[in-house]
Coordinates of N, CA and C in Angstrom, one line a residue:
M1 N -15.9 27.8 -24.0 CA -14.5 27.6 -24.6 C -13.6 26.8 -23.6
N2 N -12.8 26.0 -24.1 CA -11.9 25.2 -23.2 C -10.4 25.3 -23.7
E3 N -9.5 25.1 -22.7 CA -8.1 25.0 -23.0 C -7.7 23.6 -22.7
R4 N -6.4 23.3 -23.1 CA -6.0 21.9 -22.9 C -4.7 21.8 -22.1
D5 N -4.7 20.9 -21.1 CA -3.6 20.5 -20.4 C -3.2 19.1 -20.7
Q6 N -2.0 18.7 -20.3 CA -1.5 17.3 -20.6 C -1.8 16.4 -19.4
L7 N -2.3 15.2 -19.7 CA -2.5 14.2 -18.7 C -1.6 13.0 -19.0
D8 N -0.7 12.7 -18.1 CA 0.3 11.6 -18.2 C -0.4 10.4 -17.5
V9 N -0.5 9.3 -18.2 CA -1.1 8.1 -17.7 C 0.0 7.0 -17.5
L10 N 0.1 6.6 -16.3 CA 1.2 5.6 -15.9 C 0.6 4.3 -15.4
H11 N 1.4 3.2 -15.4 CA 1.1 2.0 -14.7 C 2.2 1.9 -13.6
V12 N 1.8 1.7 -12.4 CA 2.7 1.6 -11.3 C 2.6 0.2 -10.7
F13 N 3.7 -0.4 -10.3 CA 3.9 -1.7 -9.7 C 3.8 -2.8 -10.9
C14 N 4.4 -2.4 -12.0 CA 4.4 -3.3 -13.2 C 5.3 -4.6 -12.9
S15 N 5.0 -5.6 -13.7 CA 5.9 -6.8 -13.7 C 7.2 -6.5 -14.4
A16 N 8.1 -7.4 -14.4 CA 9.4 -7.2 -15.1 C 9.2 -7.0 -16.6
A17 N 8.1 -7.5 -17.1 CA 7.8 -7.3 -18.6 C 7.1 -6.0 -18.8
G18 N 6.8 -5.2 -17.8 CA 6.1 -4.0 -18.0 C 4.6 -4.1 -18.0
R19 N 4.1 -5.2 -17.6 CA 2.7 -5.5 -17.7 C 2.0 -5.3 -16.3
H20 N 0.7 -5.2 -16.3 CA -0.1 -5.1 -15.1 C 0.2 -3.8 -14.4
G21 N 0.1 -3.8 -13.0 CA 0.2 -2.6 -12.3 C -1.1 -1.8 -12.2
N22 N -1.2 -0.7 -11.4 CA -2.3 0.1 -11.3 C -2.2 1.4 -12.0
A23 N -3.3 1.9 -12.6 CA -3.3 3.1 -13.4 C -3.2 4.3 -12.4
V24 N -2.3 5.3 -12.8 CA -2.2 6.5 -12.2 C -2.1 7.6 -13.2
S25 N -2.9 8.6 -13.1 CA -2.9 9.8 -14.0 C -2.3 11.0 -13.3
V26 N -1.5 11.8 -14.0 CA -0.8 12.9 -13.4 C -1.1 14.2 -14.2
V27 N -1.6 15.2 -13.5 CA -1.8 16.5 -14.1 C -0.6 17.4 -13.6
R28 N 0.4 17.6 -14.4 CA 1.6 18.3 -14.0 C 1.4 19.7 -13.5
D29 N 0.4 20.4 -14.1 CA 0.2 21.8 -13.8 C -1.3 21.9 -13.3
A30 N -1.5 21.9 -12.0 CA -2.9 21.8 -11.5 C -3.5 23.2 -11.2
R31 N -2.9 24.2 -11.7 CA -3.4 25.6 -11.3 C -4.7 25.8 -11.9
R32 N -5.0 25.2 -13.0 CA -6.3 25.5 -13.6 C -7.4 24.4 -13.2
H33 N -7.0 23.6 -12.3 CA -8.0 22.6 -11.7 C -8.1 22.9 -10.2
R34 N -8.5 24.1 -9.9 CA -8.6 24.5 -8.5 C -9.9 24.0 -7.8
G35 N -9.8 23.6 -6.6 CA -11.0 23.3 -5.8 C -11.4 21.8 -6.0
P36 N -12.0 21.2 -5.0 CA -12.3 19.8 -5.0 C -13.3 19.4 -6.1
E37 N -14.2 20.3 -6.4 CA -15.2 20.0 -7.4 C -14.6 19.8 -8.8
A38 N -13.7 20.7 -9.2 CA -13.0 20.5 -10.5 C -12.2 19.3 -10.5
R39 N -11.5 19.0 -9.4 CA -10.6 17.8 -9.4 C -11.4 16.5 -9.4
Q40 N -12.5 16.5 -8.6 CA -13.4 15.3 -8.6 C -14.0 15.1 -10.0
A41 N -14.3 16.2 -10.7 CA -14.9 16.1 -12.0 C -13.9 15.4 -13.0
L42 N -12.6 15.8 -12.9 CA -11.6 15.2 -13.8 C -11.3 13.8 -13.4
A43 N -11.3 13.5 -12.1 CA -11.0 12.1 -11.6 C -12.2 11.2 -12.1
A44 N -13.4 11.7 -12.1 CA -14.5 10.9 -12.6 C -14.4 10.7 -14.1
E45 N -13.9 11.8 -14.8 CA -13.8 11.6 -16.3 C -12.7 10.6 -16.6
V46 N -11.6 10.7 -15.9 CA -10.5 9.7 -16.1 C -11.1 8.3 -15.8
G47 N -11.8 8.1 -14.7 CA -12.6 6.9 -14.5 C -12.0 5.7 -13.8
R48 N -10.7 5.6 -13.8 CA -10.1 4.5 -13.1 C -8.7 4.9 -12.5
G49 N -8.4 4.2 -11.4 CA -7.2 4.5 -10.8 C -7.2 5.8 -10.0
E50 N -6.1 6.4 -9.8 CA -5.9 7.6 -9.1 C -5.4 8.8 -10.0
T51 N -5.8 10.0 -9.7 CA -5.4 11.1 -10.4 C -4.6 12.1 -9.5
V52 N -3.4 12.4 -9.9 CA -2.5 13.2 -9.1 C -2.5 14.7 -9.6
F53 N -2.8 15.6 -8.8 CA -2.8 17.0 -9.2 C -1.5 17.6 -8.6
V54 N -0.6 18.1 -9.4 CA 0.7 18.6 -8.9 C 0.5 20.2 -8.7
D55 N 0.4 20.6 -7.4 CA 0.2 22.0 -7.1 C 1.5 22.8 -7.1
D56 N 2.6 22.1 -6.8 CA 3.9 22.8 -6.8 C 5.0 21.8 -7.2
P57 N 5.4 21.7 -8.4 CA 6.4 20.7 -8.9 C 7.7 20.8 -8.3
E58 N 8.1 22.0 -7.8 CA 9.5 22.2 -7.3 C 9.5 21.6 -5.8
R59 N 8.5 21.9 -5.1 CA 8.5 21.4 -3.7 C 7.7 20.1 -3.5
G60 N 7.1 19.6 -4.6 CA 6.4 18.3 -4.6 C 5.1 18.3 -3.9
F61 N 4.4 19.4 -3.8 CA 3.0 19.4 -3.2 C 2.0 18.8 -4.2
V62 N 1.4 17.7 -3.8 CA 0.5 17.0 -4.6 C -0.9 16.8 -3.9
D63 N -1.9 16.6 -4.7 CA -3.3 16.3 -4.2 C -3.8 15.2 -5.0
V64 N -4.2 14.1 -4.4 CA -4.7 12.9 -5.1 C -6.2 12.7 -4.9
H65 N -6.8 12.3 -6.0 CA -8.2 12.0 -6.1 C -8.5 10.7 -6.8
A66 N -9.5 10.0 -6.3 CA -10.0 8.9 -7.0 C -11.5 9.2 -7.3
P67 N -12.1 8.5 -8.2 CA -13.6 8.8 -8.5 C -14.4 8.8 -7.2
G68 N -15.0 9.9 -6.8 CA -15.8 9.9 -5.6 C -15.2 10.3 -4.3
R69 N -13.8 10.4 -4.3 CA -13.2 10.8 -3.0 C -11.8 11.3 -3.2
R70 N -11.4 12.1 -2.2 CA -10.0 12.6 -2.1 C -9.2 11.6 -1.3
L71 N -8.0 11.4 -1.7 CA -7.1 10.4 -0.9 C -6.0 11.2 -0.3
P72 N -6.0 11.3 1.0 CA -4.8 11.9 1.7 C -3.5 11.2 1.4
F73 N -3.6 9.9 1.3 CA -2.4 9.1 1.0 C -2.7 8.0 -0.1
A74 N -1.9 7.8 -1.1 CA -2.1 6.8 -2.1 C -0.7 6.4 -2.6
A75 N -0.3 5.2 -2.3 CA 1.1 4.8 -2.5 C 1.4 4.8 -4.0
A76 N 0.6 4.1 -4.8 CA 0.9 4.1 -6.3 C 1.0 5.5 -6.9
A77 N 0.1 6.4 -6.5 CA 0.1 7.7 -7.0 C 1.4 8.5 -6.7
L78 N 1.9 8.3 -5.4 CA 3.1 9.0 -5.1 C 4.3 8.4 -5.8
I79 N 4.4 7.1 -5.9 CA 5.5 6.5 -6.7 C 5.5 7.0 -8.1
G80 N 4.3 7.0 -8.7 CA 4.2 7.4 -10.1 C 4.6 8.9 -10.3
A81 N 4.2 9.7 -9.3 CA 4.5 11.2 -9.4 C 6.0 11.3 -9.2
A82 N 6.6 10.6 -8.3 CA 8.1 10.7 -8.0 C 8.9 10.3 -9.2
W83 N 8.4 9.2 -9.9 CA 9.1 8.8 -11.1 C 8.9 9.8 -12.3
L84 N 7.7 10.3 -12.5 CA 7.5 11.1 -13.6 C 8.2 12.5 -13.5
L85 N 8.1 13.0 -12.3 CA 8.7 14.4 -12.0 C 10.1 14.3 -11.6
D86 N 10.7 13.1 -11.3 CA 12.1 13.0 -10.9 C 12.3 13.8 -9.6
L87 N 11.4 13.5 -8.6 CA 11.5 14.3 -7.4 C 12.1 13.4 -6.2
E88 N 12.8 14.0 -5.4 CA 13.4 13.3 -4.2 C 12.5 13.5 -3.0
E89 N 11.6 14.5 -3.1 CA 10.6 14.8 -2.0 C 9.3 15.1 -2.5
L90 N 8.3 14.5 -2.0 CA 6.9 14.8 -2.3 C 6.2 15.2 -1.0
N91 N 5.2 16.1 -1.1 CA 4.5 16.6 0.1 C 3.0 16.4 -0.1
P92 N 2.5 15.1 0.2 CA 1.0 15.0 0.3 C 0.6 15.4 1.7
P93 N -0.7 15.5 1.9 CA -1.2 16.0 3.2 C -0.7 15.4 4.5
P94 N -0.4 14.0 4.5 CA 0.1 13.5 5.8 C 1.5 13.9 6.2
G95 N 2.3 14.3 5.2 CA 3.7 14.8 5.5 C 4.7 14.5 4.4
P96 N 6.0 14.8 4.6 CA 7.0 14.6 3.6 C 7.2 13.1 3.2
V97 N 7.4 12.8 2.0 CA 7.7 11.5 1.4 C 9.0 11.6 0.7
W98 N 9.9 10.7 1.0 CA 11.2 10.7 0.3 C 11.2 9.7 -0.8
G99 N 11.7 10.1 -2.0 CA 11.7 9.2 -3.1 C 13.1 9.0 -3.7
R100 N 13.3 7.9 -4.3 CA 14.6 7.6 -5.0 C 14.4 6.6 -6.1
S101 N 15.3 6.4 -6.9 CA 15.2 5.4 -8.0 C 16.5 4.7 -8.1
D102 N 16.4 3.4 -8.3 CA 17.6 2.5 -8.4 C 17.9 2.1 -9.9
G103 N 17.1 2.8 -10.8 CA 17.3 2.5 -12.2 C 16.2 1.6 -12.7
E104 N 15.7 0.7 -11.9 CA 14.6 -0.2 -12.3 C 13.3 0.1 -11.5
F105 N 13.5 0.3 -10.2 CA 12.4 0.5 -9.3 C 12.4 2.0 -8.8
T106 N 11.3 2.6 -8.6 CA 11.1 3.8 -7.9 C 10.6 3.5 -6.5
W107 N 11.3 4.2 -5.5 CA 11.0 3.9 -4.1 C 10.5 5.2 -3.4
I108 N 9.6 5.0 -2.4 CA 9.2 6.1 -1.5 C 9.3 5.5 -0.1
T109 N 9.6 6.4 0.8 CA 9.6 6.1 2.3 C 8.5 6.8 2.9
V110 N 7.6 6.0 3.5 CA 6.4 6.5 4.2 C 6.1 5.8 5.5
R111 N 5.2 6.3 6.2 CA 4.8 5.6 7.5 C 3.7 4.6 7.2
A112 N 3.9 3.5 7.9 CA 2.9 2.4 7.7 C 1.5 2.8 8.2
D113 N 1.4 3.7 9.2 CA 0.1 4.1 9.8 C -0.6 5.1 8.9
W114 N 0.0 5.5 7.8 CA -0.7 6.3 6.9 C -1.7 5.5 6.0
A115 N -1.5 4.2 5.9 CA -2.3 3.3 5.1 C -3.6 3.1 5.7
S116 N -4.6 3.0 4.8 CA -6.0 2.7 5.2 C -6.0 1.3 5.8
P117 N -6.9 1.1 6.8 CA -7.0 -0.2 7.4 C -7.4 -1.3 6.4
C118 N -6.9 -2.5 6.6 CA -7.3 -3.6 5.7 C -7.2 -4.9 6.6
T119 N -7.9 -5.9 6.1 CA -7.9 -7.2 6.8 C -6.9 -8.1 6.2
L120 N -5.8 -8.4 6.9 CA -4.8 -9.3 6.4 C -5.2 -10.8 6.7
A121 N -5.3 -11.6 5.7 CA -5.7 -13.0 5.9 C -4.7 -13.9 5.3
Q122 N -4.0 -14.6 6.1 CA -2.9 -15.5 5.7 C -3.5 -16.9 5.3
Y123 N -3.1 -17.4 4.1 CA -3.5 -18.7 3.7 C -2.2 -19.6 3.7
A124 N -2.5 -20.9 3.6 CA -1.4 -21.9 3.7 C -0.5 -21.9 2.5
T125 N -1.1 -21.8 1.3 CA -0.4 -21.9 0.1 C -0.8 -20.8 -1.0
P126 N 0.1 -20.5 -1.9 CA -0.3 -19.6 -3.0 C -1.5 -20.1 -3.8
A127 N -1.6 -21.5 -3.9 CA -2.7 -22.0 -4.7 C -4.1 -21.7 -4.1
E128 N -4.1 -21.6 -2.7 CA -5.4 -21.2 -2.1 C -5.7 -19.8 -2.4
V129 N -4.7 -18.9 -2.4 CA -5.0 -17.5 -2.8 C -5.4 -17.4 -4.2
D130 N -4.8 -18.2 -5.1 CA -5.2 -18.1 -6.5 C -6.6 -18.6 -6.7
A131 N -7.1 -19.5 -5.9 CA -8.4 -20.1 -6.0 C -9.5 -19.2 -5.6
L132 N -9.2 -18.2 -4.8 CA -10.3 -17.3 -4.3 C -11.1 -16.6 -5.4
A133 N -12.4 -16.6 -5.2 CA -13.3 -15.9 -6.1 C -13.7 -14.5 -5.5
G134 N -13.3 -14.3 -4.2 CA -13.6 -13.1 -3.5 C -13.4 -13.3 -2.0
P135 N -13.8 -12.3 -1.2 CA -13.6 -12.5 0.2 C -14.6 -13.5 0.7
P136 N -14.3 -14.2 1.8 CA -15.2 -15.2 2.4 C -16.4 -14.5 3.0
A137 N -17.5 -15.3 3.1 CA -18.7 -14.9 3.8 C -18.3 -14.4 5.2
G138 N -18.9 -13.3 5.6 CA -18.6 -12.8 6.9 C -17.4 -12.0 7.0
A139 N -16.8 -11.6 5.9 CA -15.6 -10.7 5.9 C -15.9 -9.4 6.5
A140 N -15.0 -8.8 7.2 CA -15.3 -7.5 7.9 C -15.8 -6.5 6.9
S141 N -16.8 -5.8 7.2 CA -17.4 -4.8 6.4 C -16.5 -3.5 6.4
G142 N -16.4 -2.9 5.2 CA -15.8 -1.6 5.1 C -14.3 -1.7 4.9
Q143 N -13.6 -2.9 4.9 CA -12.2 -2.9 4.7 C -11.9 -3.9 3.6
W144 N -10.8 -3.6 2.9 CA -10.3 -4.5 1.9 C -9.8 -5.8 2.5
W145 N -10.0 -6.9 1.8 CA -9.6 -8.2 2.3 C -8.3 -8.6 1.5
Y146 N -7.2 -8.6 2.3 CA -5.9 -8.8 1.6 C -5.5 -10.3 1.9
A147 N -5.6 -11.1 1.0 CA -5.3 -12.5 1.1 C -3.9 -12.7 0.7
W148 N -3.1 -13.4 1.5 CA -1.7 -13.6 1.2 C -1.2 -15.0 1.7
A149 N -0.1 -15.4 1.0 CA 0.6 -16.7 1.4 C 2.0 -16.6 1.1
W150 N 2.8 -17.3 1.8 CA 4.3 -17.4 1.4 C 4.5 -18.2 0.2
E151 N 5.2 -17.6 -0.8 CA 5.7 -18.4 -1.9 C 7.0 -19.1 -1.5
E152 N 7.9 -18.3 -0.8 CA 9.2 -18.7 -0.3 C 9.5 -17.9 0.9
E153 N 9.2 -18.4 2.1 CA 9.3 -17.5 3.3 C 10.7 -17.1 3.5
A154 N 11.7 -17.9 3.3 CA 13.1 -17.6 3.6 C 13.5 -16.4 2.8
A155 N 13.0 -16.3 1.5 CA 13.3 -15.2 0.6 C 12.4 -14.0 0.7
G156 N 11.4 -14.1 1.6 CA 10.4 -13.0 1.7 C 9.5 -12.9 0.5
R157 N 9.3 -13.9 -0.3 CA 8.4 -13.9 -1.4 C 7.0 -14.2 -1.1
V158 N 6.0 -13.3 -1.5 CA 4.6 -13.4 -1.1 C 3.7 -13.5 -2.3
R159 N 2.7 -14.2 -2.2 CA 1.6 -14.2 -3.2 C 0.4 -13.5 -2.6
A160 N -0.2 -12.5 -3.2 CA -1.3 -11.8 -2.6 C -2.4 -11.4 -3.6
R161 N -3.6 -11.2 -3.1 CA -4.7 -10.6 -3.8 C -5.5 -9.8 -2.8
A162 N -6.2 -8.8 -3.4 CA -7.0 -7.8 -2.5 C -8.4 -7.7 -3.1
F163 N -9.4 -7.9 -2.2 CA -10.8 -7.9 -2.6 C -11.5 -6.9 -1.8
R164 N -12.5 -6.3 -2.4 CA -13.4 -5.4 -1.7 C -14.5 -6.2 -1.1
P165 N -14.7 -6.1 0.3 CA -15.8 -6.8 0.9 C -17.1 -6.0 0.8
P166 N -18.2 -6.5 1.1 CA -19.4 -5.7 1.2 C -19.3 -4.6 2.1
G167 N -19.8 -3.4 1.7 CA -19.7 -2.2 2.6 C -18.5 -1.3 2.4
A168 N -17.5 -1.8 1.6 CA -16.3 -0.9 1.4 C -16.7 0.1 0.3
A169 N -16.0 1.2 0.4 CA -16.2 2.3 -0.6 C -16.1 1.8 -2.0
A170 N -16.9 2.2 -2.9 CA -16.9 1.7 -4.3 C -15.8 2.2 -5.1
G171 N -15.3 3.4 -4.8 CA -14.2 4.0 -5.6 C -14.4 3.9 -7.1
D172 N -13.5 3.3 -7.8 CA -13.6 3.2 -9.3 C -14.4 1.9 -9.7
G173 N -15.0 1.2 -8.8 CA -15.8 0.1 -9.1 C -15.1 -1.2 -9.2
A174 N -13.8 -1.3 -9.0 CA -13.1 -2.6 -9.1 C -13.4 -3.4 -7.9
E175 N -13.7 -4.7 -8.1 CA -13.9 -5.6 -7.0 C -12.6 -6.3 -6.5
E176 N -11.6 -6.3 -7.4 CA -10.3 -6.8 -7.0 C -9.3 -5.7 -7.4
D177 N -8.4 -5.4 -6.5 CA -7.3 -4.4 -6.7 C -6.1 -5.1 -7.3
E178 N -5.6 -4.7 -8.4 CA -4.4 -5.3 -9.0 C -3.2 -5.2 -8.2
A179 N -2.9 -4.1 -7.5 CA -1.7 -3.9 -6.8 C -2.0 -2.9 -5.7
T180 N -1.9 -3.3 -4.4 CA -2.3 -2.6 -3.3 C -1.1 -2.2 -2.4
G181 N -0.6 -1.0 -2.7 CA 0.6 -0.5 -1.9 C 0.3 -0.3 -0.5
A182 N -0.9 0.1 -0.1 CA -1.2 0.4 1.3 C -1.2 -0.9 2.1
A183 N -1.8 -2.0 1.5 CA -1.8 -3.3 2.2 C -0.4 -3.8 2.3
A184 N 0.4 -3.6 1.3 CA 1.8 -4.1 1.4 C 2.6 -3.4 2.5
L185 N 2.3 -2.1 2.8 CA 2.8 -1.4 3.9 C 2.4 -2.0 5.2
V186 N 1.1 -2.3 5.4 CA 0.6 -2.9 6.6 C 1.2 -4.3 6.8
L187 N 1.3 -5.1 5.8 CA 1.8 -6.4 6.0 C 3.3 -6.4 6.3
T188 N 4.1 -5.5 5.7 CA 5.5 -5.3 6.0 C 5.7 -4.9 7.4
D189 N 4.9 -4.0 7.9 CA 5.0 -3.5 9.3 C 4.6 -4.6 10.2
R190 N 3.6 -5.4 9.9 CA 3.2 -6.5 10.8 C 4.3 -7.6 10.9
L191 N 4.9 -7.9 9.7 CA 5.9 -9.0 9.7 C 7.3 -8.5 10.1
G192 N 7.6 -7.2 9.9 CA 8.9 -6.6 10.3 C 10.0 -7.1 9.4
R193 N 9.7 -7.3 8.1 CA 10.8 -7.8 7.2 C 10.5 -7.4 5.8
A194 N 11.5 -7.4 5.0 CA 11.4 -7.0 3.6 C 10.6 -8.1 2.8
L195 N 9.8 -7.6 1.9 CA 8.9 -8.5 1.1 C 9.1 -8.2 -0.4
N196 N 8.9 -9.3 -1.1 CA 8.8 -9.2 -2.6 C 7.4 -9.8 -2.9
I197 N 6.4 -9.0 -3.2 CA 5.0 -9.4 -3.3 C 4.6 -9.5 -4.8
T198 N 4.0 -10.6 -5.2 CA 3.4 -10.7 -6.5 C 1.9 -10.7 -6.2
Q199 N 1.2 -9.7 -6.8 CA -0.2 -9.5 -6.5 C -1.0 -9.5 -7.8
G200 N -2.3 -9.9 -7.7 CA -3.2 -9.8 -8.8 C -2.8 -10.7 -10.0
R201 N -2.8 -10.2 -11.2 CA -2.4 -11.0 -12.4 C -0.9 -11.1 -12.6
G202 N -0.1 -10.3 -11.8 CA 1.3 -10.4 -11.9 C 2.1 -9.1 -11.6
S203 N 1.4 -8.2 -10.9 CA 2.1 -7.0 -10.4 C 3.1 -7.3 -9.4
Q204 N 4.1 -6.4 -9.2 CA 5.2 -6.7 -8.3 C 5.4 -5.5 -7.4
I205 N 5.4 -5.7 -6.1 CA 5.6 -4.7 -5.1 C 6.8 -5.1 -4.2
L206 N 7.7 -4.3 -4.0 CA 8.9 -4.5 -3.1 C 8.7 -3.6 -1.8
T207 N 9.1 -4.2 -0.7 CA 9.1 -3.4 0.6 C 10.3 -3.6 1.4
A208 N 10.6 -2.7 2.3 CA 11.7 -2.9 3.3 C 11.3 -2.1 4.5
P209 N 11.2 -2.7 5.7 CA 10.9 -1.9 6.9 C 12.0 -1.0 7.3
G210 N 11.7 0.1 8.0 CA 12.7 1.0 8.5 C 12.4 1.4 9.9
P211 N 13.1 2.3 10.5 CA 12.9 2.6 11.9 C 11.6 3.4 12.1
G212 N 11.1 3.3 13.3 CA 10.0 4.2 13.8 C 8.7 4.0 13.0
G213 N 8.4 2.8 12.4 CA 7.2 2.6 11.7 C 7.3 3.0 10.2
E214 N 8.5 3.4 9.8 CA 8.6 3.7 8.3 C 8.8 2.5 7.5
V215 N 8.3 2.5 6.3 CA 8.5 1.4 5.3 C 8.9 2.0 4.0
E216 N 9.9 1.4 3.3 CA 10.2 1.8 2.0 C 9.5 0.9 1.0
L217 N 8.8 1.5 0.1 CA 7.9 0.8 -0.9 C 8.4 1.1 -2.3
G218 N 8.6 0.0 -3.1 CA 9.1 0.2 -4.4 C 8.3 -0.5 -5.5
G219 N 8.4 0.1 -6.7 CA 7.7 -0.6 -7.8 C 8.2 0.0 -9.2
R220 N 8.0 -0.8 -10.2 CA 8.3 -0.3 -11.6 C 7.2 0.6 -12.1
V221 N 7.6 1.6 -12.9 CA 6.6 2.5 -13.5 C 6.8 2.5 -15.0
R222 N 5.6 2.5 -15.7 CA 5.6 2.6 -17.1 C 4.7 3.7 -17.6
L223 N 5.2 4.5 -18.5 CA 4.4 5.5 -19.1 C 3.5 4.9 -20.2
V224 N 2.2 5.0 -20.0 CA 1.3 4.4 -21.0 C 0.9 5.4 -22.1
S225 N 0.6 6.6 -21.7 CA 0.1 7.6 -22.7 C 0.2 9.0 -22.2
Q226 N 0.2 9.9 -23.1 CA 0.1 11.4 -22.8 C -1.0 11.9 -23.7
A227 N -2.0 12.5 -23.0 CA -3.1 12.9 -23.8 C -3.6 14.3 -23.3
P228 N -4.2 15.1 -24.2 CA -4.7 16.4 -23.7 C -6.0 16.2 -22.9
V229 N -6.2 17.1 -21.9 CA -7.4 17.1 -21.2 C -8.0 18.5 -21.2
L230 N -9.3 18.5 -21.4 CA -9.9 19.8 -21.5 C -10.1 20.5 -20.2
V231 N -9.8 21.8 -20.1 CA -9.9 22.5 -18.9 C -11.0 23.6 -19.1
P232 N -12.1 23.5 -18.4 CA -13.1 24.5 -18.6 C -12.6 25.9 -18.2
V233 N -12.9 26.8 -19.1 CA -12.5 28.2 -18.8 C -13.8 29.0 -18.6
P234 N -14.0 29.6 -17.4 CA -15.3 30.3 -17.2 C -15.4 31.5 -18.1
P235 N -16.6 31.9 -18.4 CA -16.8 33.1 -19.2 C -16.4 34.3 -18.5
P236 N -16.0 35.3 -19.2 CA -15.5 36.6 -18.5 C -16.7 37.2 -17.7
A237 N -16.3 37.8 -16.6 CA -17.3 38.4 -15.8 C -18.0 39.5 -16.5
A238 N -19.3 39.7 -16.3 CA -20.0 40.7 -17.0 C -19.6 42.1 -16.4
V239 N -19.4 43.1 -17.3 CA -19.1 44.4 -16.9 C -20.3 45.1 -16.5
P240 N -20.4 45.6 -15.3 CA -21.7 46.3 -14.8 C -21.9 47.5 -15.6
A241 N -23.2 47.7 -15.9 CA -23.6 48.9 -16.7 C -23.3 50.2 -15.9
R242 N -22.9 51.2 -16.5 CA -22.7 52.5 -15.8 C -23.7 53.5 -16.3
R243 N -24.4 54.2 -15.4 CA -25.4 55.2 -15.7 C -24.7 56.4 -16.3
L244 N -25.1 56.8 -17.5 CA -24.6 58.0 -18.1 C -25.3 59.2 -17.6
S245 N -24.5 60.3 -17.5 CA -25.1 61.6 -17.2 C -25.8 62.1 -18.5
V246 N -26.6 63.1 -18.3 CA -27.4 63.7 -19.4 C -26.4 64.1 -20.5
A247 N -25.3 64.8 -20.1 CA -24.4 65.4 -21.0 C -23.7 64.3 -21.8
E248 N -23.3 63.1 -21.1 CA -22.6 62.0 -21.8 C -23.6 61.3 -22.8
A249 N -24.9 61.2 -22.4 CA -25.8 60.6 -23.2 C -26.0 61.4 -24.5
L250 N -26.1 62.8 -24.4 CA -26.2 63.6 -25.6 C -25.0 63.5 -26.5
R251 N -23.8 63.4 -25.9 CA -22.6 63.3 -26.7 C -22.6 62.0 -27.4
S252 N -23.0 60.9 -26.8 CA -23.0 59.6 -27.5 C -23.9 59.5 -28.6
M253 N -24.9 60.4 -28.7 CA -25.9 60.4 -29.8 C -25.4 61.2 -31.0
N254 N -24.3 62.0 -30.8 CA -23.8 62.8 -31.9 C -22.8 62.1 -32.7

């Protein structure tokens, strides 16, 4: 027998027209999805993007999983959860994350060193980035290849794409990531300036560096769907048999 919870599916880092972005699914009440096995099973069932399990909606404690792995930090997932739950503070495993909304963009303030390592590769023009079919031969194994170029350097406008090189974790199977918040953090920290990044087919990521290695990261969020998700309910525990006394056995026969 199964019960049903609601799964909210969002797109984070959308364009101004509400298109593109990365998929994030949110389980608002994660009490019935306890343990990594149950959460990994649901993340695998969802199949793409990241799944956020909200363990405490008042204090913002969240646990993020992608197919095949748990993610201590995931930028799109945290922005999506902050927008959906209207929270000013989230608490993923690395530490507190502050959130805010300006009406169009939802922002989180995080540390750049929380982001997974990636290879930043600067190209001369956006056209060169657009022409890429994947990472070049000999790209560093195990890290995403983040190709970027200035569209307008004075305005901080960047064109970027992110590719999985050979040896990187397979995750949800995508060879190109549509919007990579972690790489945007690393690039912002490296350049030390605010950026307006157009990535993939047209996703938009905004950043602003702060003190002490902090970066504010912003994106639009769109609610795509709300759907029920089945929650396995274990069968009731068996009641151990109790040995009857002779007198009780005789009474039960009458």
